[in-house]
Amino acid sequence: QVQLVESGGGLVQAGDSLRLSCAASGRTFSRNTIGWFRQAPGKEREFVAAISWSGGGAYYADSLEGRFTISRDNAKNTVYLQMNSLKSEDTAVYYCAADPQYGRRWAGYFGSWGRGTQVTVSS
């Protein structure tokens, strides 16, 4: 089983960029789709982006308007989420999680959740 730890969150201003990291341990990391989700106060956890085990495929929430990019480095057991042109509505706790299948967006399909990293965007 894979274990995931998020990092890279912080307090930034609207329009800034931030890169989140999801570090993994466990031999099955490279066989899993890794997804990023976020949860704002009082809201449900929502899908942000996910990347295939090979890194050859990725998909995103439509609401992001192309501002975020997901990537992975299997040699480093790490998945990244580059977030540009941040908005106040991006404020949330960001989580990464693993799915043995590719293409799914429902959080219930994902497991091995990390504890999350807080991203706060001030306007």
PDB file of C-alpha atoms in Angstrom:
ATOM      1  CA  GLN A   1       0.000   0.000   0.000  1.00  0.00           C
ATOM      2  CA  VAL A   2       1.162   3.529  -0.728  1.00  0.00           C
ATOM      3  CA  GLN A   3       1.493   6.247   1.910  1.00  0.00           C
ATOM      4  CA  LEU A   4       1.213   9.883   0.824  1.00  0.00           C
ATOM      5  CA  VAL A   5       2.383  13.134   2.423  1.00  0.00           C
ATOM      6  CA  GLU A   6       1.500  16.566   1.048  1.00  0.00           C
ATOM      7  CA  SER A   7       3.635  19.694   1.388  1.00  0.00           C
ATOM      8  CA  GLY A   8       4.131  23.117  -0.145  1.00  0.00           C
ATOM      9  CA  GLY A   9       1.047  24.935   1.034  1.00  0.00           C
ATOM     10  CA  GLY A  10       1.115  28.411   2.452  1.00  0.00           C
ATOM     11  CA  LEU A  11      -0.287  31.924   2.418  1.00  0.00           C
ATOM     12  CA  VAL A  12      -0.044  33.747  -0.894  1.00  0.00           C
ATOM     13  CA  GLN A  13      -1.679  36.693  -2.608  1.00  0.00           C
ATOM     14  CA  ALA A  14      -4.154  36.504  -5.464  1.00  0.00           C
ATOM     15  CA  GLY A  15      -2.326  36.097  -8.750  1.00  0.00           C
ATOM     16  CA  ASP A  16       0.645  34.306  -7.184  1.00  0.00           C
ATOM     17  CA  SER A  17       1.812  30.771  -7.923  1.00  0.00           C
ATOM     18  CA  LEU A  18       2.443  27.826  -5.653  1.00  0.00           C
ATOM     19  CA  ARG A  19       3.672  24.283  -6.172  1.00  0.00           C
ATOM     20  CA  LEU A  20       2.400  21.466  -4.008  1.00  0.00           C
ATOM     21  CA  SER A  21       4.192  18.154  -3.601  1.00  0.00           C
ATOM     22  CA  CYS A  22       2.825  14.727  -2.793  1.00  0.00           C
ATOM     23  CA  ALA A  23       5.594  12.422  -1.598  1.00  0.00           C
ATOM     24  CA  ALA A  24       4.911   8.715  -1.563  1.00  0.00           C
ATOM     25  CA  SER A  25       6.339   5.657   0.024  1.00  0.00           C
ATOM     26  CA  GLY A  26       5.447   2.093  -0.811  1.00  0.00           C
ATOM     27  CA  ARG A  27       6.260  -0.153  -3.709  1.00  0.00           C
ATOM     28  CA  THR A  28       2.954   0.319  -5.505  1.00  0.00           C
ATOM     29  CA  PHE A  29       3.220   4.092  -5.956  1.00  0.00           C
ATOM     30  CA  SER A  30       4.233   3.923  -9.581  1.00  0.00           C
ATOM     31  CA  ARG A  31       1.236   1.696 -10.395  1.00  0.00           C
ATOM     32  CA  ASN A  32      -1.378   4.152  -9.181  1.00  0.00           C
ATOM     33  CA  THR A  33      -3.146   7.129 -10.590  1.00  0.00           C
ATOM     34  CA  ILE A  34      -2.521   9.967  -8.142  1.00  0.00           C
ATOM     35  CA  GLY A  35      -5.126  12.629  -7.658  1.00  0.00           C
ATOM     36  CA  TRP A  36      -5.327  16.002  -5.972  1.00  0.00           C
ATOM     37  CA  PHE A  37      -8.479  17.075  -4.161  1.00  0.00           C
ATOM     38  CA  ARG A  38      -9.308  20.115  -2.094  1.00  0.00           C
ATOM     39  CA  GLN A  39     -11.745  20.966   0.638  1.00  0.00           C
ATOM     40  CA  ALA A  40     -12.720  24.470   1.663  1.00  0.00           C
ATOM     41  CA  PRO A  41     -14.410  25.198   5.006  1.00  0.00           C
ATOM     42  CA  GLY A  42     -18.058  24.177   4.944  1.00  0.00           C
ATOM     43  CA  LYS A  43     -17.753  22.556   1.523  1.00  0.00           C
ATOM     44  CA  GLU A  44     -17.413  19.037   0.238  1.00  0.00           C
ATOM     45  CA  ARG A  45     -14.105  17.659  -0.934  1.00  0.00           C
ATOM     46  CA  GLU A  46     -13.753  18.280  -4.653  1.00  0.00           C
ATOM     47  CA  PHE A  47     -11.619  16.815  -7.402  1.00  0.00           C
ATOM     48  CA  VAL A  48      -8.816  19.010  -8.737  1.00  0.00           C
ATOM     49  CA  ALA A  49      -6.597  16.908 -10.997  1.00  0.00           C
ATOM     50  CA  ALA A  50      -5.178  13.428 -11.483  1.00  0.00           C
ATOM     51  CA  ILE A  51      -2.300  11.861 -13.366  1.00  0.00           C
ATOM     52  CA  SER A  52      -1.790   8.334 -14.681  1.00  0.00           C
ATOM     53  CA  TRP A  53       0.830   5.989 -13.290  1.00  0.00           C
ATOM     54  CA  SER A  54       3.123   6.688 -16.247  1.00  0.00           C
ATOM     55  CA  GLY A  55       2.551  10.428 -16.268  1.00  0.00           C
ATOM     56  CA  GLY A  56       1.380  10.157 -19.848  1.00  0.00           C
ATOM     57  CA  GLY A  57      -2.161  11.156 -19.089  1.00  0.00           C
ATOM     58  CA  ALA A  58      -3.765  13.760 -16.867  1.00  0.00           C
ATOM     59  CA  TYR A  59      -7.197  15.260 -16.369  1.00  0.00           C
ATOM     60  CA  TYR A  60      -8.504  18.266 -14.506  1.00  0.00           C
ATOM     61  CA  ALA A  61     -11.587  19.810 -13.012  1.00  0.00           C
ATOM     62  CA  ASP A  62     -13.227  22.048 -15.609  1.00  0.00           C
ATOM     63  CA  SER A  63     -13.464  24.910 -13.123  1.00  0.00           C
ATOM     64  CA  LEU A  64      -9.681  25.373 -13.035  1.00  0.00           C
ATOM     65  CA  GLU A  65      -9.628  27.073 -16.448  1.00  0.00           C
ATOM     66  CA  GLY A  66      -6.163  25.742 -17.208  1.00  0.00           C
ATOM     67  CA  ARG A  67      -4.439  27.393 -14.246  1.00  0.00           C
ATOM     68  CA  PHE A  68      -3.168  24.182 -12.610  1.00  0.00           C
ATOM     69  CA  THR A  69      -0.757  21.557 -13.950  1.00  0.00           C
ATOM     70  CA  ILE A  70      -0.167  18.124 -12.457  1.00  0.00           C
ATOM     71  CA  SER A  71       3.036  16.161 -13.039  1.00  0.00           C
ATOM     72  CA  ARG A  72       4.901  13.259 -11.489  1.00  0.00           C
ATOM     73  CA  ASP A  73       8.435  11.994 -11.090  1.00  0.00           C
ATOM     74  CA  ASN A  74       8.328   8.290 -10.337  1.00  0.00           C
ATOM     75  CA  ALA A  75      12.073   8.225  -9.718  1.00  0.00           C
ATOM     76  CA  LYS A  76      11.452  10.594  -6.816  1.00  0.00           C
ATOM     77  CA  ASN A  77       8.110   9.052  -5.859  1.00  0.00           C
ATOM     78  CA  THR A  78       6.545  12.499  -6.033  1.00  0.00           C
ATOM     79  CA  VAL A  79       3.565  14.105  -7.712  1.00  0.00           C
ATOM     80  CA  TYR A  80       3.379  17.872  -8.113  1.00  0.00           C
ATOM     81  CA  LEU A  81       0.562  20.345  -8.520  1.00  0.00           C
ATOM     82  CA  GLN A  82       1.658  23.642 -10.035  1.00  0.00           C
ATOM     83  CA  MET A  83      -0.950  26.292  -9.314  1.00  0.00           C
ATOM     84  CA  ASN A  84      -0.801  29.601 -11.176  1.00  0.00           C
ATOM     85  CA  SER A  85      -2.947  32.729 -11.094  1.00  0.00           C
ATOM     86  CA  LEU A  86      -4.317  31.759  -7.724  1.00  0.00           C
ATOM     87  CA  LYS A  87      -7.661  33.138  -6.645  1.00  0.00           C
ATOM     88  CA  SER A  88      -9.250  33.526  -3.241  1.00  0.00           C
ATOM     89  CA  GLU A  89     -11.646  30.710  -4.112  1.00  0.00           C
ATOM     90  CA  ASP A  90      -8.666  28.351  -4.355  1.00  0.00           C
ATOM     91  CA  THR A  91      -8.280  28.607  -0.589  1.00  0.00           C
ATOM     92  CA  ALA A  92      -8.648  25.095   0.819  1.00  0.00           C
ATOM     93  CA  VAL A  93      -6.856  22.151   2.302  1.00  0.00           C
ATOM     94  CA  TYR A  94      -5.313  20.191  -0.558  1.00  0.00           C
ATOM     95  CA  TYR A  95      -5.044  16.412  -0.380  1.00  0.00           C
ATOM     96  CA  CYS A  96      -3.475  13.779  -2.584  1.00  0.00           C
ATOM     97  CA  ALA A  97      -4.719  10.227  -2.867  1.00  0.00           C
ATOM     98  CA  ALA A  98      -4.218   7.083  -4.943  1.00  0.00           C
ATOM     99  CA  ASP A  99      -6.500   5.177  -7.306  1.00  0.00           C
ATOM    100  CA  PRO A 100      -5.573   1.902  -9.012  1.00  0.00           C
ATOM    101  CA  GLN A 101      -7.637   2.964 -12.015  1.00  0.00           C
ATOM    102  CA  TYR A 102      -7.319   5.946 -14.327  1.00  0.00           C
ATOM    103  CA  GLY A 103      -9.983   8.443 -15.256  1.00  0.00           C
ATOM    104  CA  ARG A 104     -12.098   8.609 -12.141  1.00  0.00           C
ATOM    105  CA  ARG A 105     -12.991  11.747 -10.193  1.00  0.00           C
ATOM    106  CA  TRP A 106     -15.101  10.618  -7.281  1.00  0.00           C
ATOM    107  CA  ALA A 107     -13.194  10.785  -4.008  1.00  0.00           C
ATOM    108  CA  GLY A 108     -14.663   7.471  -2.917  1.00  0.00           C
ATOM    109  CA  TYR A 109     -12.568   5.638  -5.509  1.00  0.00           C
ATOM    110  CA  PHE A 110      -9.353   7.045  -4.052  1.00  0.00           C
ATOM    111  CA  GLY A 111      -7.467   5.785  -1.015  1.00  0.00           C
ATOM    112  CA  SER A 112      -4.290   6.251   0.956  1.00  0.00           C
ATOM    113  CA  TRP A 113      -5.191   9.857   1.667  1.00  0.00           C
ATOM    114  CA  GLY A 114      -2.546  12.201   3.025  1.00  0.00           C
ATOM    115  CA  ARG A 115      -3.255  14.640   5.850  1.00  0.00           C
ATOM    116  CA  GLY A 116      -3.412  17.616   3.531  1.00  0.00           C
ATOM    117  CA  THR A 117      -1.654  20.952   3.166  1.00  0.00           C
ATOM    118  CA  GLN A 118      -3.349  24.314   3.665  1.00  0.00           C
ATOM    119  CA  VAL A 119      -3.397  26.829   0.833  1.00  0.00           C
ATOM    120  CA  THR A 120      -4.663  30.294   1.665  1.00  0.00           C
ATOM    121  CA  VAL A 121      -5.006  32.945  -1.029  1.00  0.00           C
ATOM    122  CA  SER A 122      -5.574  36.502   0.118  1.00  0.00           C
ATOM    123  CA  SER A 123      -7.305  38.955  -2.196  1.00  0.00           C
TER     124      SER A 123
END
